Coordinates of C-alpha atoms in Angstrom, one line a residue:
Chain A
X1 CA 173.8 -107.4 -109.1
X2 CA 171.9 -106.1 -106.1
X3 CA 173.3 -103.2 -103.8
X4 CA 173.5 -105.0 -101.0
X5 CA 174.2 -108.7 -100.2
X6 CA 173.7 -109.9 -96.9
X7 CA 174.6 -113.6 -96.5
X8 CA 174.4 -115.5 -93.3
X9 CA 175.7 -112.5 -91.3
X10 CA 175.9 -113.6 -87.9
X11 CA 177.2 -110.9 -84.9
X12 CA 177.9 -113.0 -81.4
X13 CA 178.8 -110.8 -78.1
X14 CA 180.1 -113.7 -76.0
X15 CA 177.5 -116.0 -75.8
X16 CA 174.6 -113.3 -76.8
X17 CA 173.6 -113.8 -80.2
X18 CA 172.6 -110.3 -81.5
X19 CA 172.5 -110.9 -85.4
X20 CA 171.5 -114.5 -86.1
X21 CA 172.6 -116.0 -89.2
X22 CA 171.0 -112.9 -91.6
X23 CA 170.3 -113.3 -95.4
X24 CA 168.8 -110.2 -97.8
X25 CA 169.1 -108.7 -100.8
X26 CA 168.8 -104.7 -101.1
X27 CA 168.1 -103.5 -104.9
X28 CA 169.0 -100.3 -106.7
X29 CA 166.7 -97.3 -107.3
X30 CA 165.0 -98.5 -104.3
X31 CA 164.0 -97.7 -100.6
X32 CA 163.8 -100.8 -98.5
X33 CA 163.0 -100.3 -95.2
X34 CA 164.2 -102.1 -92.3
X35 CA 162.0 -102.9 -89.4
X36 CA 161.9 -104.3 -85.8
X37 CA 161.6 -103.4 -82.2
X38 CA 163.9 -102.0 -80.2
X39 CA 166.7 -104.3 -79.5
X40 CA 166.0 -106.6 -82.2
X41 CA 169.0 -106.2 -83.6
X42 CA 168.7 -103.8 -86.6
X43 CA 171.6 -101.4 -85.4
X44 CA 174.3 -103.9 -84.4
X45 CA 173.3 -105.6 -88.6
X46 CA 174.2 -102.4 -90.2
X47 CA 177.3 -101.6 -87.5
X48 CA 178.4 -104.9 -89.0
X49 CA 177.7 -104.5 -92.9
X50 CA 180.1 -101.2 -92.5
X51 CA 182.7 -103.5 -91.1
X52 CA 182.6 -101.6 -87.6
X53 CA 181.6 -104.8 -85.9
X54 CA 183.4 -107.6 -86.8
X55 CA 180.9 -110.0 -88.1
X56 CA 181.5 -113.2 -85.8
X57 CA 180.7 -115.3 -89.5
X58 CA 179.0 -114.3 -93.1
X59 CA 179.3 -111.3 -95.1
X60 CA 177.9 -108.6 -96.5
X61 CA 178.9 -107.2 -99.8
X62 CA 178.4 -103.9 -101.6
X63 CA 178.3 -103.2 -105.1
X64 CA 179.9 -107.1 -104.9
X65 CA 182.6 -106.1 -102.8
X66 CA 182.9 -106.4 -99.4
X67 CA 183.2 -103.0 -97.7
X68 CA 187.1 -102.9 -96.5
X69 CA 188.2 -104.1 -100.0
X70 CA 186.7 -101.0 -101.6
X71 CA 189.4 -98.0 -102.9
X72 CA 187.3 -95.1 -101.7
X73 CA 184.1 -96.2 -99.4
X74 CA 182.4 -93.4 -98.8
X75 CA 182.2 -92.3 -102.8
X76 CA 180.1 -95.7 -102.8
X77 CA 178.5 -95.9 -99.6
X78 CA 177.2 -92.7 -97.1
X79 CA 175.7 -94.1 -94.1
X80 CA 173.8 -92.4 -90.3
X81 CA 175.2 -93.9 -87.6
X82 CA 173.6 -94.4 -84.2
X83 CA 175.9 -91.6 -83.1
X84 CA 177.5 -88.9 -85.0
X85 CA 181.1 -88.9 -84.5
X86 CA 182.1 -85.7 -84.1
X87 CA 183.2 -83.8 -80.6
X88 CA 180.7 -81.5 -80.0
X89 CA 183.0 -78.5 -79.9
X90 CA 183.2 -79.1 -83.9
X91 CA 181.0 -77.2 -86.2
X92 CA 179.2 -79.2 -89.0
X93 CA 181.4 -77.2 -91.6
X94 CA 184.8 -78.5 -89.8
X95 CA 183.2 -81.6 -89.1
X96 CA 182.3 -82.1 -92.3
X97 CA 185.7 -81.0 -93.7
X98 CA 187.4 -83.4 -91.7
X99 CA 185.5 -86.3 -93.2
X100 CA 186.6 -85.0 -96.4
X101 CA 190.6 -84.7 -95.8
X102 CA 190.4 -87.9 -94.6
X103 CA 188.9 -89.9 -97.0
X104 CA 190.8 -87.6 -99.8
X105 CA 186.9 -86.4 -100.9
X106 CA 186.8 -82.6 -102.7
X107 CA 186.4 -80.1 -99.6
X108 CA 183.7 -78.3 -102.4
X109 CA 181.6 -81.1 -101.4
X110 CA 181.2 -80.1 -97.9
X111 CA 179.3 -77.1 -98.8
X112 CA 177.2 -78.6 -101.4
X113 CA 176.0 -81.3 -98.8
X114 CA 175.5 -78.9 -96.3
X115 CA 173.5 -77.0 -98.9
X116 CA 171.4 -80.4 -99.5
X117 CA 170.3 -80.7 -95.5
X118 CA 169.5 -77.3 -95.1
X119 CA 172.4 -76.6 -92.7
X120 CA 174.5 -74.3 -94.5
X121 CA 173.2 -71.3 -92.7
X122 CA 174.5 -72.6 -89.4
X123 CA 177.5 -74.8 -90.8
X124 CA 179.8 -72.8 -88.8
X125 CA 178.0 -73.3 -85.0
X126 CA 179.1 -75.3 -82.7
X127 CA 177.2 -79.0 -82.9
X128 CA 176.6 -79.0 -79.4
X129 CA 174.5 -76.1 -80.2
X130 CA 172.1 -78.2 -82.4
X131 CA 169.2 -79.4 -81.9
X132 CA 168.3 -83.2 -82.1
X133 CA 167.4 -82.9 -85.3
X134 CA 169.9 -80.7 -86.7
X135 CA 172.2 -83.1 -85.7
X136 CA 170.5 -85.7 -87.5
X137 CA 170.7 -83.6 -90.5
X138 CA 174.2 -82.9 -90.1
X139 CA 174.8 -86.9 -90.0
X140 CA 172.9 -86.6 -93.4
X141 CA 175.3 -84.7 -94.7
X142 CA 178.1 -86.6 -93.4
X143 CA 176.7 -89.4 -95.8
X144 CA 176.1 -87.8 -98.6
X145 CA 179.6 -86.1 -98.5
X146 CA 180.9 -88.7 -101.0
X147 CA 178.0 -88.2 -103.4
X148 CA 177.5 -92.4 -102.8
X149 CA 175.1 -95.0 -104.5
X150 CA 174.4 -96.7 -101.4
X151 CA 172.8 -95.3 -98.6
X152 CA 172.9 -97.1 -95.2
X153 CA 170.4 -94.9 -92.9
X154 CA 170.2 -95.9 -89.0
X155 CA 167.0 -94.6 -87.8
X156 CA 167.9 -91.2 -89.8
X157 CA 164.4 -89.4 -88.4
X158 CA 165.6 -89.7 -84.7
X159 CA 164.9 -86.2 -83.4
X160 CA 163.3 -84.6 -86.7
X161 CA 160.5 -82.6 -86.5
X162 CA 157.2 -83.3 -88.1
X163 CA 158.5 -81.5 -91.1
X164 CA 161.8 -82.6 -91.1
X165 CA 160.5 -86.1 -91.1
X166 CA 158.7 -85.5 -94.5
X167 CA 161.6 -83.3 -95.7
X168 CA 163.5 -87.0 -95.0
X169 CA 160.7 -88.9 -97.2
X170 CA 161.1 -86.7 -100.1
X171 CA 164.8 -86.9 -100.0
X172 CA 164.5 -90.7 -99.5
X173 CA 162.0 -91.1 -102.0
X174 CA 164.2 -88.7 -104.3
X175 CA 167.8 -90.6 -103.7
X176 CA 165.6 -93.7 -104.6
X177 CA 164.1 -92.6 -107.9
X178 CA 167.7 -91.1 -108.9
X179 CA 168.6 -94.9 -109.0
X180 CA 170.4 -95.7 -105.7
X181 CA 169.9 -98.0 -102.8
X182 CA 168.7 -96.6 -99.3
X183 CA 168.4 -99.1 -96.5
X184 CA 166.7 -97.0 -94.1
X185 CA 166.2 -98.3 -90.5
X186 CA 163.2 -97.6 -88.3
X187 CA 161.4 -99.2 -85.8
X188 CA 158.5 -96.9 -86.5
X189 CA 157.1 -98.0 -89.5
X190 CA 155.0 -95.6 -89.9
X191 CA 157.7 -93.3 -91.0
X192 CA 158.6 -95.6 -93.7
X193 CA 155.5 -97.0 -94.9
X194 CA 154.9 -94.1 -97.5
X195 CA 158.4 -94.2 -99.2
X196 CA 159.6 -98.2 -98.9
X197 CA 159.2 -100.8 -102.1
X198 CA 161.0 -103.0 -100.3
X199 CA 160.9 -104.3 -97.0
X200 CA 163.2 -106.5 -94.5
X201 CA 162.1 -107.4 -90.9
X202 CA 163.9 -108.9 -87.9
X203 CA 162.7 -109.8 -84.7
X204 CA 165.5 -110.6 -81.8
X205 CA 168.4 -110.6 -84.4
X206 CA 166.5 -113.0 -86.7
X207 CA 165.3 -112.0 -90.2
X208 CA 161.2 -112.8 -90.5
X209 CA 160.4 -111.2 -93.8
X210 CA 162.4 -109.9 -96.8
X211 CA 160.1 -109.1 -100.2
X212 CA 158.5 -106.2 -101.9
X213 CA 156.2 -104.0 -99.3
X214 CA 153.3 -104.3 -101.2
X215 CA 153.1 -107.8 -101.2
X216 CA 152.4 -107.4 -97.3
X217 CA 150.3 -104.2 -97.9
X218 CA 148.0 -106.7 -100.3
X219 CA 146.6 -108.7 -97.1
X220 CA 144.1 -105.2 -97.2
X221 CA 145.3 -103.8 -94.5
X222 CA 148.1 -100.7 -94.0
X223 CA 151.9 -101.6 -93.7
X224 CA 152.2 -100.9 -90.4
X225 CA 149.3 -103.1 -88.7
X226 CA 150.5 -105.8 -90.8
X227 CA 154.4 -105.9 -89.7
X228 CA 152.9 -105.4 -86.3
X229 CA 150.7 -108.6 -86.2
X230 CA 153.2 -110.2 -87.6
X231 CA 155.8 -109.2 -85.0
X232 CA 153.3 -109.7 -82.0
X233 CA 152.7 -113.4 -83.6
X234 CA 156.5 -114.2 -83.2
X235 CA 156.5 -112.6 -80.0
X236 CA 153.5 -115.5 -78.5
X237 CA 155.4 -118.3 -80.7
X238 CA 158.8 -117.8 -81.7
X239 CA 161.7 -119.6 -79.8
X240 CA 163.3 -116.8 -77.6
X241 CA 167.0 -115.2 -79.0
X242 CA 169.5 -118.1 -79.0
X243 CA 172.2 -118.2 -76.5
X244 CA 175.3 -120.4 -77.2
X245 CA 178.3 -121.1 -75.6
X246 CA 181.5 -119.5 -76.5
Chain B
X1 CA 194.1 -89.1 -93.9
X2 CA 196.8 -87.1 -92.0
X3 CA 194.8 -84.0 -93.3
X4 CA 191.6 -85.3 -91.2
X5 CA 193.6 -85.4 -88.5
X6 CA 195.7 -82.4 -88.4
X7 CA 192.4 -80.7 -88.5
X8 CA 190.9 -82.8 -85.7
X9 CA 194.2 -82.0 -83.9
X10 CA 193.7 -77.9 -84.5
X11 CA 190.1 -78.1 -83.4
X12 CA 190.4 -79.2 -80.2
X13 CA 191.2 -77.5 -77.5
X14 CA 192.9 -80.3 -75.3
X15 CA 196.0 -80.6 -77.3
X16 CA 197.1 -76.8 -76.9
X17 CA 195.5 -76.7 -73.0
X18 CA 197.8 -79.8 -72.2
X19 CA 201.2 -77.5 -74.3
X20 CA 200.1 -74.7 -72.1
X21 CA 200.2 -76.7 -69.0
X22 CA 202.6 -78.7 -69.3
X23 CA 204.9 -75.4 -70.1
X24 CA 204.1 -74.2 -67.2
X25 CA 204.4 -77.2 -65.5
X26 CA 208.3 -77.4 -66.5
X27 CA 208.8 -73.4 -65.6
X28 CA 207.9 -74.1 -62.0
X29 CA 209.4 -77.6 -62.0
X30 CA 212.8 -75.4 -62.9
X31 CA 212.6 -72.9 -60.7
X32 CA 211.5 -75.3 -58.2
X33 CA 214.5 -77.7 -58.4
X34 CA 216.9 -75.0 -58.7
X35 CA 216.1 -73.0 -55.6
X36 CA 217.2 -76.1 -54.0
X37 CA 221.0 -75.1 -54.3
X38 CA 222.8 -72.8 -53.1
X39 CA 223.4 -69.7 -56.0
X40 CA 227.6 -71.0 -55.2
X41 CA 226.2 -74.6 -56.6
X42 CA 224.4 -73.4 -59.4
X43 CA 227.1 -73.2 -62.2
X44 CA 228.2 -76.8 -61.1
X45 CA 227.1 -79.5 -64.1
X46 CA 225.2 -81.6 -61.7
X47 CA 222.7 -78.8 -60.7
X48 CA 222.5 -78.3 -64.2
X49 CA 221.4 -81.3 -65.3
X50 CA 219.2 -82.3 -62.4
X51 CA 217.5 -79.1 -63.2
X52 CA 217.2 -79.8 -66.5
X53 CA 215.5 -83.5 -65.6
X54 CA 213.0 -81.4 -63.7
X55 CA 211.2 -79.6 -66.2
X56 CA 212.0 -82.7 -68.8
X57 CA 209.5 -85.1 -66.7
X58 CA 206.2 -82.4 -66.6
X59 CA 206.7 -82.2 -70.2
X60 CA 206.8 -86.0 -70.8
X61 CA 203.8 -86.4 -68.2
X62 CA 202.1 -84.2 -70.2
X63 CA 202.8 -85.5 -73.6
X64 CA 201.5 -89.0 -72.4
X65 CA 198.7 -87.1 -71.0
X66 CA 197.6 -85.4 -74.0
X67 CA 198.4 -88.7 -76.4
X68 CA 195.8 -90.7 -73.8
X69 CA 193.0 -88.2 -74.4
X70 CA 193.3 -87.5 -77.9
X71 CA 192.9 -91.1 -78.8
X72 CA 190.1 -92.1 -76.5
X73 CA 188.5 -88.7 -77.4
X74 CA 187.8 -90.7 -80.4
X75 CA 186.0 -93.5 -78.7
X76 CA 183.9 -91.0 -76.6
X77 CA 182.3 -89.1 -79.2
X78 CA 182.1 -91.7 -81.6
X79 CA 184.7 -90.2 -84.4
X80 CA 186.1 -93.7 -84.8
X81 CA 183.1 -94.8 -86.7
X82 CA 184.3 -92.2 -89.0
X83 CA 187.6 -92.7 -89.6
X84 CA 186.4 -96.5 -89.9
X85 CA 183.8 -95.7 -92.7
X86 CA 187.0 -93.6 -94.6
X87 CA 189.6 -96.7 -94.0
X88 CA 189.1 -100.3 -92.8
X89 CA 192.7 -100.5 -92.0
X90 CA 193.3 -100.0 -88.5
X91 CA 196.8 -100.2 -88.9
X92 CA 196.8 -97.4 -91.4
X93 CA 194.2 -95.8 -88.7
X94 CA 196.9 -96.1 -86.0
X95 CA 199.7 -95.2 -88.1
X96 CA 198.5 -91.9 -89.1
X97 CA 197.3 -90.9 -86.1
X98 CA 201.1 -92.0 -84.4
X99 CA 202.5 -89.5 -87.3
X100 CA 200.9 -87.0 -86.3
X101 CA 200.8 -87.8 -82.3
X102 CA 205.1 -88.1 -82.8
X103 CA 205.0 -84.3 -84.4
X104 CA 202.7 -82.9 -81.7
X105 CA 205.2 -84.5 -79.1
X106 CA 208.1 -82.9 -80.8
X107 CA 206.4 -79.6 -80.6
X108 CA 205.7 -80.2 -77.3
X109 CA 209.4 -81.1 -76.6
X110 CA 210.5 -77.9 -78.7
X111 CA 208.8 -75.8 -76.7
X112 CA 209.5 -77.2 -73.5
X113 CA 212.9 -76.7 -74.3
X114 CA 212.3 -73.2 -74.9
X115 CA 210.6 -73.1 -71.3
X116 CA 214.0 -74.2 -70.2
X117 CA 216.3 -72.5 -71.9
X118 CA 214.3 -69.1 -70.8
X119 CA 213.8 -69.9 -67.5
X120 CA 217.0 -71.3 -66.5
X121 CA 219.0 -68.1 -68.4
X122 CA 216.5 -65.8 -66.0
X123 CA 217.1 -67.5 -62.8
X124 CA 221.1 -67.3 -63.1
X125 CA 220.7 -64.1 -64.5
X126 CA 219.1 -62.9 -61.3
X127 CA 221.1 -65.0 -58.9
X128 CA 224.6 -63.5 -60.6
X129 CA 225.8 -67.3 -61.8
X130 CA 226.4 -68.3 -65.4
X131 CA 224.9 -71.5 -67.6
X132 CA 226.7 -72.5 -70.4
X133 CA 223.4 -73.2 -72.7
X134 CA 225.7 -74.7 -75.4
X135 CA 226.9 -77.8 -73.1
X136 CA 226.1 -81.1 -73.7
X137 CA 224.7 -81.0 -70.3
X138 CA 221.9 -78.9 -71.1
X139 CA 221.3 -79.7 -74.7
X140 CA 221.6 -83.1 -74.7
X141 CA 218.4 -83.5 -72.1
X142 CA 216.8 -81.3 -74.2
X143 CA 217.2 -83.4 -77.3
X144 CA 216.1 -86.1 -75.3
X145 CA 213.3 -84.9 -74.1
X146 CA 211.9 -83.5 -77.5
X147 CA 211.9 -87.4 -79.0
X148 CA 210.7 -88.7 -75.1
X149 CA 207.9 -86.5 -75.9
X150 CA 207.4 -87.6 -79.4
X151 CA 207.0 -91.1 -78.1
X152 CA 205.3 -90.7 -75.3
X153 CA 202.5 -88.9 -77.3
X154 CA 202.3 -91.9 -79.8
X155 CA 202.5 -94.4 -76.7
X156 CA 199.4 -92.3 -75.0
X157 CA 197.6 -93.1 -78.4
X158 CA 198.4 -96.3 -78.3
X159 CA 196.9 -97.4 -75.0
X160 CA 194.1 -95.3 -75.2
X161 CA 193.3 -96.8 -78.0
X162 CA 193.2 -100.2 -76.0
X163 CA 192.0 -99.3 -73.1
X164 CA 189.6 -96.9 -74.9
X165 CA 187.5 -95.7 -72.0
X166 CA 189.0 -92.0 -70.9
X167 CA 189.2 -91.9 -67.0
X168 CA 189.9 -95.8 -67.0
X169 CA 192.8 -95.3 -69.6
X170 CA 194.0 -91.9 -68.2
X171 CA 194.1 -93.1 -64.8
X172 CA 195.9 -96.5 -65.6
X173 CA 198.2 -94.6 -67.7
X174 CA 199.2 -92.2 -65.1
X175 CA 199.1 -94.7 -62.3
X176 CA 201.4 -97.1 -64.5
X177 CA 204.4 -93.9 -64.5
X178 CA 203.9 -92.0 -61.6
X179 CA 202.9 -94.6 -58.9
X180 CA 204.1 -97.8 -59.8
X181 CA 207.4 -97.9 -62.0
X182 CA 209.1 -95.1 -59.6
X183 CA 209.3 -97.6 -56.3
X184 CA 210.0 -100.7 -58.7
X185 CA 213.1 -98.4 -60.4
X186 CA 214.0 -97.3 -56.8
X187 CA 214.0 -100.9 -55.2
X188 CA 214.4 -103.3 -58.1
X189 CA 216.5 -100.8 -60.8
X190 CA 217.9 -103.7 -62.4
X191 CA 214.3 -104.6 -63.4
X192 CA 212.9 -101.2 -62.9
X193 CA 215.0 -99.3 -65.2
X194 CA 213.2 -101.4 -68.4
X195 CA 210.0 -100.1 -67.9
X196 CA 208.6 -97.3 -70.4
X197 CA 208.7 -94.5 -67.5
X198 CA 211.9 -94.9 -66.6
X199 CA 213.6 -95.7 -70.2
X200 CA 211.7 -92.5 -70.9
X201 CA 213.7 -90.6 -67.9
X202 CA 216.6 -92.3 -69.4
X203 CA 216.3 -90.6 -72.7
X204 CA 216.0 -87.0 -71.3
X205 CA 219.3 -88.1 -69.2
X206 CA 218.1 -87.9 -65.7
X207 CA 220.8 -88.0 -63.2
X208 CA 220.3 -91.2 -61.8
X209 CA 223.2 -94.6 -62.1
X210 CA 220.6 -96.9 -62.0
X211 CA 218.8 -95.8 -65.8
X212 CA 219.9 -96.7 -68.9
X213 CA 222.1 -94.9 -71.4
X214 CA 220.2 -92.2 -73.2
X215 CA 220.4 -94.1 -76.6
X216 CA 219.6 -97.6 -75.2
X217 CA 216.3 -95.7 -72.8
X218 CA 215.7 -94.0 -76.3
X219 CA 215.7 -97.8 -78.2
X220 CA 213.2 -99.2 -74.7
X221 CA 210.8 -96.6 -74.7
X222 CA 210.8 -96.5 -78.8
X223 CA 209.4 -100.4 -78.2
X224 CA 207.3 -99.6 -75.7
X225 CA 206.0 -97.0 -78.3
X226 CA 205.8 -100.1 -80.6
X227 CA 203.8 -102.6 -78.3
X228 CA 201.3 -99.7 -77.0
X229 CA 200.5 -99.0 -80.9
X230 CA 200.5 -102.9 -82.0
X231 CA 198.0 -103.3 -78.9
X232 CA 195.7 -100.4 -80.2
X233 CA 195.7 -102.0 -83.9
X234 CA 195.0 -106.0 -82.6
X235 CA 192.2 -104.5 -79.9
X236 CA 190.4 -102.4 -83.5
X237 CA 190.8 -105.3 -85.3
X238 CA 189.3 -107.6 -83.1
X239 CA 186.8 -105.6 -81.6
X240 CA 185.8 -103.0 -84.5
X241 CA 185.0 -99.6 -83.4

């Protein structure tokens, strides 16, 4: 059983068809990366996997369940949003705790995950008083409050700093080899191309490319020309992003 | 969940600004209405009352106020996505939040009351006239408005949760009670009187022969409550966060 099944997810808005009938497979003890441009679509697929969006048809299951029939989500799945949720008045710490109460999760945990993003100096400041990347790193936490098996990462190195960003690899890299799934979004590949075995690409909410990373890499060239060539090809030939009447 | 939220609820700041305000808000209201009459007037039940209808509506105002903000607070800073990734049930979502929106209202309506209670004692004090504070007069308004307030926090919640954007939702809210139901219950009362504003006004008792019974405005305005939240869970299940 993979980690994640995506099957024919499709995500309408009106007649705009952001998510376009999406199939892929994301396997255990593995990183897969998933790559496109801006606006191709890569945010609104994850919103919809986590059951925010409503998917207009198709599924995604986790662990072989679909999200909203799971007893206690976030002990199997932690995910970084596009946004982190939280008024910016909160601290991280009461943040944090308030993810815990809710989803019934030990309140130890909070510290421990604070501990694991480097935040539990400043737990107690304000998040309005974070930097960009602190925040990111408190969204981290967020995910990993539930200790989860799946990790669903929206562009998670938003904001990081040069080190921060390979602090993120090694953690990736490290939640990978302790056997879970990270599906880790960027639409800078070269972020990803040192950590992913796995790779999944969509282009104006269409997938182009699911497989193994190296079996791109193995054309001789590096990751990231490769996904690029292969995005500017679709870009001269593809049909543009299907419309349809609702 | 109600933990989550009790903690969002003590870690704001809008919730106890709103109390603070709308405390005030009744005090002046009070005093205001009451130095209408003349000090001869004051021990007569109908000054009574319509003093205590005064400070009842700033503390309802406010309770809708405060149920409006906390909800689409959530919808502004993105906290929805949490509460989403911890529960897919929006019902349940809703439900907990109106639990703990009802208790904030009753504290809000509890200490209104107080406001009341205190004031009113210290203007007859001063002005030599005496208030029976054990009448039905007095209490029963301030029964009323303690579960008006309850309500009208939970019915806040529930069309902010609709409606979702803040100054859309606060000023359609607040526009719905203050601007248009009070000409609609003052020309057409018949028709007027079944709208959540005025069932509301009906429940604290306001002196007025065109409202509803206290237990019938309390029954309206409790499905009112019941619409407003049904709205908020259809729109979350629709629409997703």
């Amino acid at each position: 059983m993979t980690a994640i099944e995506v099957r024919n997810l499709t995500k309408r808005f009106g007649d705009f068809v952001a998510v376009d009938d999406v199939s892929f497979d994301v396997p255990w003890g593995a990183v897969t990366g998933f790559v496109g441009a801006n606006g191709s679509g890569k945010t609104t697929t994850m919103r919809t996997m986590l059951g925010l969006a409503p998917p207009t048809s198709g599924y995604a299951h986790f662990g072989g369940q679909p999200y909203d029939a799971l007893e206690a989500p976030r002990t199997l799945i932690g995910s970084v949003l596009d946004r982190i949720g939280a008024h910016p008045s909160h601290s991280a710490r009461r943040h944090l705790m308030m993810i815990a109460r809710g989803a019934g999760l030990p309140e130890a945990r909070v510290d421990d995950a604070l501990e694991e993003v480097g935040l539990l100096d400043v737990a107690d400041l304000a998040l309005r008083k974070y930097s960009m990347g602190m925040t990111q790193r408190c969204a981290l936490a967020a995910a990993l409050l539930g200790d989860p098996s799946i990790l669903v990462l929206d562009e998670p190195a938003n904001g990081l700093d040069p080190a921060g960003i390979r602090w993120l690899r090694t953690k990736t890299r490290g939640w990978a080899d302790e056997g879970r799934a990270v599906f880790v979004s960027s639409h800078q590949l070269a972020e990803l191309a040192a950590v992913i075995d796995h790779l999944v690409v969509v282009h104006q909410g269409r997938l182009v490319h699911q497989g193994p990373a190296a079996e791109l890499a193995r054309r001789g060239e590096d990751l990231e020309s490769v996904v690029f060539d292969l995005l500017a090809d679709l870009d001269t030939s593809a049909e543009p992003r299907r419309r349809v009447r609702s | 969940m109600i933990g989550g939220e009790l903690l969002n609820l003590r870690s704001t700041s809008t919730a106890r600004v709103l109390l603070v305000a709308s405390m005030v808000m009744a005090a002046i209201s009070l005093v205001a209405n009451l130095a209408t009459f003349e000090t001869a007037q004051l021990a007569e039940r109908a000054t009574v009352q319509t003093a205590m209808h005064a400070s009842t509506v700033a503390t309802i105002t406010f309770s809708f106020v405060a149920g409006l903000v906390l909800s689409t607070s959530d919808y502004r800073f993105g906290r929805i996505d949490q509460l989403l990734l911890s529960t897919q049930s929006p019902s349940r979502i809703l439900a907990t939040k109106s639990a703990v929106g009802f208790g904030l209202g009753v504290v809000y309506g509890v200490l209104g009351s107080v406001v009341a209670v205190a004031v009113s004692t210290l203007y007859y004090r001063v002005n030599d006239a005496e208030i029976d504070l054990t009448s039905a007069t007095v209490i029963r308004p301030l029964v009323g408005v303690t579960v008006a307030a309850g309500l009208f926090v939970v019915a806040g919640l529930g069309l902010g949760s609709l409606i979702r954007n803040q100054p859309f939702a606060l000023g359609a809210g607040l526009v719905l009670v203050l601007v248009v139901q009070p000409p609609l219950l003052l020309g057409a009362p018949t028709v007027g009187r079944w709208f959540p504003g005025a069932a509301g006004l009906a429940l604290t008792l306001a002196p007025d022969s065109a409202m509803l019974g206290q237990v019938a405005g309390g029954l309206v305005l409790l499905g009112w409550t019941a619409v407003a939240v049904l709205a908020g869970v259809l729109r979350l299940q629709r629409t997703g966060a």
